[in-house]
mmCIF file of C-alpha atoms in Angstrom:
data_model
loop_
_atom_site.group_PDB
_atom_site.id
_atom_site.type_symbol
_atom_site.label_atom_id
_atom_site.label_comp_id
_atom_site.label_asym_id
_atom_site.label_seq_id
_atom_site.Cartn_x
_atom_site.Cartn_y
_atom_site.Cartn_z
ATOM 1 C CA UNK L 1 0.000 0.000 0.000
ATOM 2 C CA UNK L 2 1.196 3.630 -0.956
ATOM 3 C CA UNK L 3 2.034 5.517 1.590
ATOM 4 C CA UNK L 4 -0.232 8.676 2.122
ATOM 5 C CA UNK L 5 1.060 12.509 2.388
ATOM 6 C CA UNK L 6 -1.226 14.868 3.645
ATOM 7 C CA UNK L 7 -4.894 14.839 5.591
ATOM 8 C CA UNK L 8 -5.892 14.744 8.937
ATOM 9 C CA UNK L 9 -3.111 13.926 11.508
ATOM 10 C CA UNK L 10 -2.927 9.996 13.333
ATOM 11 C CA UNK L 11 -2.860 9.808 16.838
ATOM 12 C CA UNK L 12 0.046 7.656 17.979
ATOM 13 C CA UNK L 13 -0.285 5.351 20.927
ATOM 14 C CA UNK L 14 3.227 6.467 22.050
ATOM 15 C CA UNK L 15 1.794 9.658 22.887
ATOM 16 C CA UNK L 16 0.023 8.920 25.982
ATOM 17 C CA UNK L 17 3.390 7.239 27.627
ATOM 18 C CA UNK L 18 5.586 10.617 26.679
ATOM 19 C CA UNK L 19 6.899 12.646 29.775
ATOM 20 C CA UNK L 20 4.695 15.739 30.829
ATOM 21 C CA UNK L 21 6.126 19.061 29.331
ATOM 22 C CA UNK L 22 4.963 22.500 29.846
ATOM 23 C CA UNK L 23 3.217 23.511 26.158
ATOM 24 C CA UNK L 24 0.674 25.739 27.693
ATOM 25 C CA UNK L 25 0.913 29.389 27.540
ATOM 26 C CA UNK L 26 0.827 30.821 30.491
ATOM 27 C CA UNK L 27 -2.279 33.021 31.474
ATOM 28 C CA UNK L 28 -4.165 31.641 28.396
ATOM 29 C CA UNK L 29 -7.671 30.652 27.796
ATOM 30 C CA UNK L 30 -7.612 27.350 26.396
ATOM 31 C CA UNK L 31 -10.594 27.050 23.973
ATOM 32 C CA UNK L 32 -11.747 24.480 21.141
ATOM 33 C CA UNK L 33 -10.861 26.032 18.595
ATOM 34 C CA UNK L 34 -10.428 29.286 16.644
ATOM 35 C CA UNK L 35 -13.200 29.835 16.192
ATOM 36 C CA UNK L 36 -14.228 29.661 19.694
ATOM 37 C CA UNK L 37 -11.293 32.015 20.392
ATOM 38 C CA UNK L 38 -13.068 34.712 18.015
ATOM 39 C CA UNK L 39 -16.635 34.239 20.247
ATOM 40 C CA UNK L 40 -14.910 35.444 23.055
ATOM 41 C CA UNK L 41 -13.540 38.273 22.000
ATOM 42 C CA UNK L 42 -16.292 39.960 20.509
ATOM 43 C CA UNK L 43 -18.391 38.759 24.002
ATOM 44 C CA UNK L 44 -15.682 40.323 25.673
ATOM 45 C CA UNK L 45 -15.955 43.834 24.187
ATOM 46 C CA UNK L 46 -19.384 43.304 24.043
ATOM 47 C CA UNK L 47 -19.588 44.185 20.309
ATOM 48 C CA UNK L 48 -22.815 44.671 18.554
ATOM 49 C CA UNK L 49 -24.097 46.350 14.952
ATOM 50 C CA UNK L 50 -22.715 49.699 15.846
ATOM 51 C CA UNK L 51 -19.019 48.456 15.881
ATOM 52 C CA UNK L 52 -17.314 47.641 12.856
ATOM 53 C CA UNK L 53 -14.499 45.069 12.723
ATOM 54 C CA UNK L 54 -11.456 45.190 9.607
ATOM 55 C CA UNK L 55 -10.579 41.991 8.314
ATOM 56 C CA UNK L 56 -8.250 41.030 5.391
ATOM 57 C CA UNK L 57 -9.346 40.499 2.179
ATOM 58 C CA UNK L 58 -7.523 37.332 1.869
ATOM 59 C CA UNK L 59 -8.960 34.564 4.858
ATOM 60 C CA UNK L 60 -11.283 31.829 5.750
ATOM 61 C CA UNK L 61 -14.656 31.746 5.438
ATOM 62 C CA UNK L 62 -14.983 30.285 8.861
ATOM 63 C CA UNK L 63 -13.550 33.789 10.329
ATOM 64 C CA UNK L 64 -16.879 35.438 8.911
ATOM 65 C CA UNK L 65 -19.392 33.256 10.580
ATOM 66 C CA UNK L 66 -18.996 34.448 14.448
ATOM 67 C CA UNK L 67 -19.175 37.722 13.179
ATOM 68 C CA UNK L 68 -22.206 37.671 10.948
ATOM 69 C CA UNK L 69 -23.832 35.651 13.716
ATOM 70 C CA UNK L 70 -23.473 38.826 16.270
ATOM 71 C CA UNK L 71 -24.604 41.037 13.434
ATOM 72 C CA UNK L 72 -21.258 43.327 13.423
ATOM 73 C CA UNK L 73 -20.837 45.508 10.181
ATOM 74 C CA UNK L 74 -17.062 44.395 8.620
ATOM 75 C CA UNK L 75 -15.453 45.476 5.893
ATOM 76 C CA UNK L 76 -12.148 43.967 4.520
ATOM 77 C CA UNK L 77 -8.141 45.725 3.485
ATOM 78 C CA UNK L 78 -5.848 44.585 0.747
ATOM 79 C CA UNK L 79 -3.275 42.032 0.835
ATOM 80 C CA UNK L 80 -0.602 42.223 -1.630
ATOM 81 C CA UNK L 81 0.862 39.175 -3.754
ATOM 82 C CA UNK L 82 3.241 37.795 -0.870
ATOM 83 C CA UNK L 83 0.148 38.312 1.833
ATOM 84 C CA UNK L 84 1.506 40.939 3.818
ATOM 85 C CA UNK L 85 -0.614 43.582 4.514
ATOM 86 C CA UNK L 86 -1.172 46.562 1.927
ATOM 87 C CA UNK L 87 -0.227 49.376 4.864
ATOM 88 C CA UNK L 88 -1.140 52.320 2.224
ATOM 89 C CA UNK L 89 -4.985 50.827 1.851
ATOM 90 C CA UNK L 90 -5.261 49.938 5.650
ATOM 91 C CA UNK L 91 -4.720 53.676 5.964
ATOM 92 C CA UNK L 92 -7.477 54.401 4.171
ATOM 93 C CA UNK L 93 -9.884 51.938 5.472
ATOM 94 C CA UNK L 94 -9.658 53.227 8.996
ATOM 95 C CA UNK L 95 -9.592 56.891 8.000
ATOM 96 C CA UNK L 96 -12.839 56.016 5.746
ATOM 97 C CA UNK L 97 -14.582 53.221 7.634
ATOM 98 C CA UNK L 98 -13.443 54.040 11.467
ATOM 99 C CA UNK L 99 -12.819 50.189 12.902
ATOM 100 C CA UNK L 100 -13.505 49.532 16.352
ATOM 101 C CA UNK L 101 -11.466 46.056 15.372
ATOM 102 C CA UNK L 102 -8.363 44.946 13.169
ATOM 103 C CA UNK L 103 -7.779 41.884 12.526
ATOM 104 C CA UNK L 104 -4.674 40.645 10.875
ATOM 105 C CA UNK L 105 -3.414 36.830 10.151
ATOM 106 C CA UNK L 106 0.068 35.805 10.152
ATOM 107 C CA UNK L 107 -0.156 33.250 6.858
ATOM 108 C CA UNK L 108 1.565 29.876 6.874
ATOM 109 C CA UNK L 109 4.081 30.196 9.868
ATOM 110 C CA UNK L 110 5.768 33.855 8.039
ATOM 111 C CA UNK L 111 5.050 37.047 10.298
ATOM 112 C CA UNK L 112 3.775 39.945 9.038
ATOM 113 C CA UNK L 113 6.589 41.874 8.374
ATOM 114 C CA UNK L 114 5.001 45.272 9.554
ATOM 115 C CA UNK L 115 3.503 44.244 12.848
ATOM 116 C CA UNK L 116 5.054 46.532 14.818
ATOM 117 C CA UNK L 117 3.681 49.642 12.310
ATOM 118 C CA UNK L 118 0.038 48.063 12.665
ATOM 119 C CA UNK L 119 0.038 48.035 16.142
ATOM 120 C CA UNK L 120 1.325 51.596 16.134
ATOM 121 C CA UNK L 121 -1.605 52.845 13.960
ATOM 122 C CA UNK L 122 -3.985 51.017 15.926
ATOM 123 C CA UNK L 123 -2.630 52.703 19.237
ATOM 124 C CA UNK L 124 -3.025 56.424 17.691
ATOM 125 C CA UNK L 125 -6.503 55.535 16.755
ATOM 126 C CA UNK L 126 -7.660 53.479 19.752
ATOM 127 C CA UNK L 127 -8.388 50.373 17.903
ATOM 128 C CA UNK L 128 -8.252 47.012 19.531
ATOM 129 C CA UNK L 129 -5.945 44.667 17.110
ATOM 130 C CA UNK L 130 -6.864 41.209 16.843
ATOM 131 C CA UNK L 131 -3.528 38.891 16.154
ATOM 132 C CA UNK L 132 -4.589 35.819 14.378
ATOM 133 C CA UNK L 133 -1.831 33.505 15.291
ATOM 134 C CA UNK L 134 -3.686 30.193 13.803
ATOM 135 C CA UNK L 135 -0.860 29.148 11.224
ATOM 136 C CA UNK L 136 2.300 30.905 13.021
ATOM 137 C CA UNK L 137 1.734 29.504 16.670
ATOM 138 C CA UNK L 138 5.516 27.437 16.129
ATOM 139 C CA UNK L 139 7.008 30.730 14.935
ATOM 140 C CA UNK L 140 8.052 32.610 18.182
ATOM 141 C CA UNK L 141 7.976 36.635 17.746
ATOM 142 C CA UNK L 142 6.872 39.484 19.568
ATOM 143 C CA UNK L 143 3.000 39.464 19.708
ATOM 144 C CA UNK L 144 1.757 43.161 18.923
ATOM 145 C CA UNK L 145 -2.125 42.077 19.276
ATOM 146 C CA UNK L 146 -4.393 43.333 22.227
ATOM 147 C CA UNK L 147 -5.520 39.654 21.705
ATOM 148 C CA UNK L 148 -3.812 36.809 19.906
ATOM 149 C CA UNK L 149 -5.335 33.031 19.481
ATOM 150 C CA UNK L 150 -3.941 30.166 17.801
ATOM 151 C CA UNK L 151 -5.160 26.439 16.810
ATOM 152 C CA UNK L 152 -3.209 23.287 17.786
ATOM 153 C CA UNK L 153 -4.984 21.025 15.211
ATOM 154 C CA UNK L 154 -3.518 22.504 12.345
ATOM 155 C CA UNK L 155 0.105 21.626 13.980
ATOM 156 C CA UNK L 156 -0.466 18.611 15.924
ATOM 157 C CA UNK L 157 -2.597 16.054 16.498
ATOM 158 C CA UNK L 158 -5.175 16.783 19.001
ATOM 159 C CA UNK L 159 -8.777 17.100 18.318
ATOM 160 C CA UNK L 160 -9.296 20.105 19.284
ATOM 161 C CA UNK L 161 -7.923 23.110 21.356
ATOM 162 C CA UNK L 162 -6.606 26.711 21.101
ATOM 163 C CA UNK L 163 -5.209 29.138 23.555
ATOM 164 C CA UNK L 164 -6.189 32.655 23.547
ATOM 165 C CA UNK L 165 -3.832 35.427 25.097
ATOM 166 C CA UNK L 166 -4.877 38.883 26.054
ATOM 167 C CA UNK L 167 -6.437 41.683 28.642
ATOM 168 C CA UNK L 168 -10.542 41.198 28.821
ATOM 169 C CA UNK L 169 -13.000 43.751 30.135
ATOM 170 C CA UNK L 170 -15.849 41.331 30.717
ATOM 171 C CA UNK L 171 -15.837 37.847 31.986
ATOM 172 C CA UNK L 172 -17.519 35.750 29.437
ATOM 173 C CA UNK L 173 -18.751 32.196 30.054
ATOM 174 C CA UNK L 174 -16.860 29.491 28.703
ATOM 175 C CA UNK L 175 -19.379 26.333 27.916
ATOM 176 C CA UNK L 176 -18.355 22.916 27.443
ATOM 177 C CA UNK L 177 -15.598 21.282 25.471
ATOM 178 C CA UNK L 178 -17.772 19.949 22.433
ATOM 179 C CA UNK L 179 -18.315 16.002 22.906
ATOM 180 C CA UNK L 180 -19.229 14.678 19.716
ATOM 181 C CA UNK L 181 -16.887 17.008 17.880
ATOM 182 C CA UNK L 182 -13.768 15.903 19.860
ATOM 183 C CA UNK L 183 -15.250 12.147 20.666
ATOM 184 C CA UNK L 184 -15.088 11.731 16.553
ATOM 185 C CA UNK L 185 -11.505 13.425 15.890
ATOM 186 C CA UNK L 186 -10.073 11.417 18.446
ATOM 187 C CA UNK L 187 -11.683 8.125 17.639
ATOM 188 C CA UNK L 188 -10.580 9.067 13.707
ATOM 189 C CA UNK L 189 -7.042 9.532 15.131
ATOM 190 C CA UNK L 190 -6.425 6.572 17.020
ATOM 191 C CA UNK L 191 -7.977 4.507 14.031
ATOM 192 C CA UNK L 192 -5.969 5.663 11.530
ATOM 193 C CA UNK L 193 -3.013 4.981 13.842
ATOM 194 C CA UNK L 194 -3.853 1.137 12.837
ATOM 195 C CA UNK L 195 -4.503 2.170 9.362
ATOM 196 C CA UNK L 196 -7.223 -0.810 8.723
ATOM 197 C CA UNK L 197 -10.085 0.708 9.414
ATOM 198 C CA UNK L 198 -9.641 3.879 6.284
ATOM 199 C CA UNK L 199 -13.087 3.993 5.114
ATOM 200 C CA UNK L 200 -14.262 4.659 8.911
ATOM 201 C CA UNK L 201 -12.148 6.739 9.891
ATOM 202 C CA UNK L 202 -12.411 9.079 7.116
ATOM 203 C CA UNK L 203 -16.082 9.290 7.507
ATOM 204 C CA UNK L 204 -15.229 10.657 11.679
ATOM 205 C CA UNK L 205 -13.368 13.269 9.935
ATOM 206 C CA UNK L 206 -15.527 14.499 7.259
ATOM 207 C CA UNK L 207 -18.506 14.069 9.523
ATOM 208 C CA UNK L 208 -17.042 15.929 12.649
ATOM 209 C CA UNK L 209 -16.077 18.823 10.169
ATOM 210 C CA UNK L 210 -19.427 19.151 8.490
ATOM 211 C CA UNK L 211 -21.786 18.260 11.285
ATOM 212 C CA UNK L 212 -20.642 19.069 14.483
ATOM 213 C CA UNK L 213 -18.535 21.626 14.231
ATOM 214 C CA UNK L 214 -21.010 23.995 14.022
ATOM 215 C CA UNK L 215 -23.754 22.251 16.634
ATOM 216 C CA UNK L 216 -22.234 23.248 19.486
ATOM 217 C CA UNK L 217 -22.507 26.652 22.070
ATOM 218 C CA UNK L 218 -19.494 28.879 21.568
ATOM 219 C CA UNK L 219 -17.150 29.972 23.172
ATOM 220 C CA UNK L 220 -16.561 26.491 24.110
ATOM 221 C CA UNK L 221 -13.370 24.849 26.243
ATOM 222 C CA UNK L 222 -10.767 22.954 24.993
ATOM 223 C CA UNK L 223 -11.015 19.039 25.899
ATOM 224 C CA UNK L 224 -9.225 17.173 28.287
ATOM 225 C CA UNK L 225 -7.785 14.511 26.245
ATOM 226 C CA UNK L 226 -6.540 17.485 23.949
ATOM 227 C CA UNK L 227 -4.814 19.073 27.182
ATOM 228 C CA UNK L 228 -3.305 15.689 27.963
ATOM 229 C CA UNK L 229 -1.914 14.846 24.425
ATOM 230 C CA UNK L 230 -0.287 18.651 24.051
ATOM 231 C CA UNK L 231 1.389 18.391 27.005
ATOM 232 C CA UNK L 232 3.278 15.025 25.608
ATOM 233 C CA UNK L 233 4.415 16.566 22.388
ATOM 234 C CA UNK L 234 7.881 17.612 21.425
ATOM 235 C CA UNK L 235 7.717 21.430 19.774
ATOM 236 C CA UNK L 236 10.885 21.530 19.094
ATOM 237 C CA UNK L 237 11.387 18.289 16.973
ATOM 238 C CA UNK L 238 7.923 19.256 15.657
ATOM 239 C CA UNK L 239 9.740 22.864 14.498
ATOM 240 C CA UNK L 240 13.132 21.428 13.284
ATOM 241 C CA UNK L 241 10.976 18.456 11.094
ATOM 242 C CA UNK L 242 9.189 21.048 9.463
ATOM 243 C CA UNK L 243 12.020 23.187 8.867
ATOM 244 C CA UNK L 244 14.265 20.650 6.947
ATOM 245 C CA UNK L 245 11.278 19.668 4.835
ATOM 246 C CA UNK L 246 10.171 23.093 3.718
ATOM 247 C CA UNK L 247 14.377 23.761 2.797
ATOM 248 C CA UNK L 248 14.087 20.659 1.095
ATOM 249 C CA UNK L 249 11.299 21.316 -1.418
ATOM 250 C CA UNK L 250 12.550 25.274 -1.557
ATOM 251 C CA UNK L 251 16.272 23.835 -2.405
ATOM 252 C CA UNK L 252 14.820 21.448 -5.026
ATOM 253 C CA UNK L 253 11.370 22.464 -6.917
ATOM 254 C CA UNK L 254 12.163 23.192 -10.335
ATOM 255 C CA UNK L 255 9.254 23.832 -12.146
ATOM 256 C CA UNK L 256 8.372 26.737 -14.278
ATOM 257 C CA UNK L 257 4.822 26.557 -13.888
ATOM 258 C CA UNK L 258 5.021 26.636 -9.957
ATOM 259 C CA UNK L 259 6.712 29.477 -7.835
ATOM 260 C CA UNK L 260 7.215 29.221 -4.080
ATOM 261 C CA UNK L 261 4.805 32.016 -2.688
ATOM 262 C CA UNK L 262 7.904 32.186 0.101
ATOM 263 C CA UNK L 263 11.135 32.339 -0.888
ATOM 264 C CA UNK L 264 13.760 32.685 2.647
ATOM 265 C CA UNK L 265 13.201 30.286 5.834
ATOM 266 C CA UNK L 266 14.173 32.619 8.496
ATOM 267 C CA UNK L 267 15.391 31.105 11.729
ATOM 268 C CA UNK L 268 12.294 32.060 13.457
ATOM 269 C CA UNK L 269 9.736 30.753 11.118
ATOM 270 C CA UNK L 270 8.024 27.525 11.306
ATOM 271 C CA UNK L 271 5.935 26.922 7.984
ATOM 272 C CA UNK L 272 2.123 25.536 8.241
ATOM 273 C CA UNK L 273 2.971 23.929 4.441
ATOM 274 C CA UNK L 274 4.853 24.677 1.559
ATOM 275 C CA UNK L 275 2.699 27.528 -0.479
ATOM 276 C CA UNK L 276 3.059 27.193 -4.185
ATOM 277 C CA UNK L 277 1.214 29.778 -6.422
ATOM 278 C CA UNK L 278 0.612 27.824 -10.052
ATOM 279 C CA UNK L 279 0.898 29.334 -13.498
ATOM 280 C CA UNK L 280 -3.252 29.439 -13.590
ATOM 281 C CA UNK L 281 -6.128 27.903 -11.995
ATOM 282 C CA UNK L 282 -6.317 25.188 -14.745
ATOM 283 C CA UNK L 283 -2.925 24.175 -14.381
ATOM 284 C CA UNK L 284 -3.428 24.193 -10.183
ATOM 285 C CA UNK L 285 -6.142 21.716 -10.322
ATOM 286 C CA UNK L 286 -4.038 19.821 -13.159
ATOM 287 C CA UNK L 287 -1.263 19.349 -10.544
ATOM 288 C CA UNK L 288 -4.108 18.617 -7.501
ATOM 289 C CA UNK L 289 -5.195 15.979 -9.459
ATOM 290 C CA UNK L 290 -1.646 14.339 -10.289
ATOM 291 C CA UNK L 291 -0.832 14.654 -7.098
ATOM 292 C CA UNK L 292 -4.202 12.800 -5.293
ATOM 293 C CA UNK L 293 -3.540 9.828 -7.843
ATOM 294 C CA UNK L 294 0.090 9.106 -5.883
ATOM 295 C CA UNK L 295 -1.948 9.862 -2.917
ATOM 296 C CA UNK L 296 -0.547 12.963 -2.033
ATOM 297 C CA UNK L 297 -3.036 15.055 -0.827
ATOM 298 C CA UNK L 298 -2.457 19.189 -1.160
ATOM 299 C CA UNK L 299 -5.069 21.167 0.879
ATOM 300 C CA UNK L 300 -6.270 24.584 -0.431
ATOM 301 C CA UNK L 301 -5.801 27.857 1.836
ATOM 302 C CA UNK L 302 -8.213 29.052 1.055
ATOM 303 C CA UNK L 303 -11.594 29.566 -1.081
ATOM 304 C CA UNK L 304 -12.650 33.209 -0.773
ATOM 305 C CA UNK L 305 -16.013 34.231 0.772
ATOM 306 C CA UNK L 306 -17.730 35.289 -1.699
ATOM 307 C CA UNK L 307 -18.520 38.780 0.687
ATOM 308 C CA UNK L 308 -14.906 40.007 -0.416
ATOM 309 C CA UNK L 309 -14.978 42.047 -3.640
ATOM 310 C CA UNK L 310 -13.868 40.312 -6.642
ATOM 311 C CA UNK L 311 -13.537 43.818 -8.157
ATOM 312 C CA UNK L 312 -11.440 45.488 -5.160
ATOM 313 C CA UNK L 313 -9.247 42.618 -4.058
ATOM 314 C CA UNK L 314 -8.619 41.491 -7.230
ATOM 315 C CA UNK L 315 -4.957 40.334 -5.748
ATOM 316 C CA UNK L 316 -6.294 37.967 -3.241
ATOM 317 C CA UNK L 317 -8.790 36.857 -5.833
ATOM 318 C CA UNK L 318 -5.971 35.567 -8.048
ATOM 319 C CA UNK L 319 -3.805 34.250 -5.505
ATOM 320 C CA UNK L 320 -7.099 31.846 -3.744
ATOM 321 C CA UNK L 321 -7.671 30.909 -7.341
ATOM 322 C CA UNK L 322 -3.581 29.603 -8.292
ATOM 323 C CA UNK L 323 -2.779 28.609 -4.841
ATOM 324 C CA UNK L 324 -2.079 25.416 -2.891
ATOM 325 C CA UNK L 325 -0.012 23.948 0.147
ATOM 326 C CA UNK L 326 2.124 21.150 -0.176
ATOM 327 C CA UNK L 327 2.490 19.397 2.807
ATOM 328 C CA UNK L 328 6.030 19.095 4.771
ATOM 329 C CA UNK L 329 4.839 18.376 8.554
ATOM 330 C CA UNK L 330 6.783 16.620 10.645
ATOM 331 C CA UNK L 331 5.414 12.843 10.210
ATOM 332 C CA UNK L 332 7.204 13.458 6.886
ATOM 333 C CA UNK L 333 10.941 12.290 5.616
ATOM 334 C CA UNK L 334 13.658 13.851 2.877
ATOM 335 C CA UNK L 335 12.557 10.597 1.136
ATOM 336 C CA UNK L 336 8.535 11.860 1.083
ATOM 337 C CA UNK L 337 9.373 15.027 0.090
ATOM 338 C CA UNK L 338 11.625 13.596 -3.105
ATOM 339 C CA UNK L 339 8.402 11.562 -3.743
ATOM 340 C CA UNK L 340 6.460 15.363 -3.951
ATOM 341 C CA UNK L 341 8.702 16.619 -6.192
ATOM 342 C CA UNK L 342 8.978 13.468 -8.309
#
């Protein structure tokens, strides 16, 4: 049997015999996911339709939904072609649509490279900056958000959890961990530890994503077995895996119809993936496709909403139509990423 590259993560057995370490931030909220991490901000500030929250033009639809649900007006700023924020039109967003809320994301381990200038505009306009740390939790930097929250799932494998740093004017309720969510990630884990149960296993995943991941009261906390299993993993090996995979593919991809939306592996950065933009959308799913038959499976970061301007962000437009992520985590070898590039 081929080997698979890519999907959800297995959880080993040798996890729950690993030492104790100390993973958890300190003074954090740990939440499910986050999602959940977004709920309690805007609870927190107790935000309603008179507030308006910034977002970038280039994110996941999932980022919309505990916003529209509270009814806040949004609007969104441009990202340029490498995602880092388009200072020049943030500028003029706040000056023409005055945010209570920024929100930035720091995309696929890489920090925005003018975090500290964001946080300064914010400041001389009393905004509240929102540091969305989901794919760049492994890459240790100086947070500049009045709030930053990760997700461990995308990292590690735990079926839920997310911690969620920052100074809260109201207490807000934190319900419970969401059972049938985290009861069918786990379950899906452990079985495809033993690999002979695929077809099962695959149908915990797909169903926990498109069922219960939305039937459950948010903000909700992070499950126990989650806790326990992030407090047996090794970050660092986690980090340094990564790192020599991404190198590898960066070092070696030769194709003229693929360019590496990152170019330099800083010694600070931890990548999510390996972001390729392709020649065209045609020639992405081309190379999707090729890929899935040698069971290498690419996800997509991401499909626009289809609330952000196709007209105005025409940038972000083109890059969610030619991009994909190849994956270099760490249960990954030199030898699987030669099969990639093969």
């Amino acid at each position: 049997m081929k080997k698979e590259i890519g999907s959800d993560f297995n959880i080993g057995l040798e996890l729950f015999f690993k030492r104790k370490k100390k993973n958890i931030p300190k003074k954090s909220f740990l939440l499910s996911s986050g999602r959940d991490c977004i709920y309690f901000i805007l609870d927190s500030l107790k935000l309603n339709n008179n507030h308006k929250i910034l977002l970038p033009s280039y994110l996941c639809h999932t980022i919309l939904c505990p916003i529209k649900e509270k009814k806040l007006n949004y609007s969104f700023y441009k990202i340029n072609k490498n995602l880092e924020v388009d200072l020049n039109d943030l500028r003029k967003k706040i000056k023409k649509e005055k945010p209570n809320i920024i929100l930035i994301i720091n995309y696929f381990g890489f920090i925005q490279p003018n975090l500290s200038k964001i946080k300064e505009i914010c400041q001389k306009k009393e905004i509240k900056l929102v540091e969305d740390n989901v794919q760049s939790f492994l890459s240790p930097h100086q947070t500049m958000g009045d709030f930053v929250f990760n997700s461990y799932r995308k990292f590690i494998p735990t079926p839920d959890g997310a911690f969620l740093l920052g100074k809260f004017p109201k207490k807000v309720k934190i319900n419970n961990s969401p059972k049938k969510f985290t009861s069918k990630r786990f379950t899906g884990g452990i079985l495809k530890t033993l690999k002979i149960f695929k077809n099962y296993y695959r149908n915990l995943f797909s169903s926990s994503e498109k069922k219960d991941i939305d039937n459950y009261k948010k903000p909700a906390r992070m499950s126990k077995i989650s806790k326990y299993l992030l407090n047996r993993i090794n970050l660092e090996k986690i980090s340094i895996k990564r790192r020599r995979n991404y190198s590898f593919l960066s070092k070696n991809l030769n194709n003229s119809e693929i360019i590496p939306l990152y170019t330099n592996l800083d010694p600070q950065t931890t990548p999510l993936g390996f972001p390729i933009i392709c020649k065209s959308e045609k020639e992405k799913i081309k190379i999707k496709e090729n890929l899935i038959r040698n069971k290498i499976y690419p996800p997509i970061h991401w499909p626009l909403p289809e609330e952000v301007s196709k007209n105005e962000f025409k940038e972000s437009w083109n890059i969610s139509k030619c991009i994909m992520t190849l994956p270099i985590d760490q249960r990954y070898t030199p030898e699987d990423m030669k099969k990639i590039l093969k």
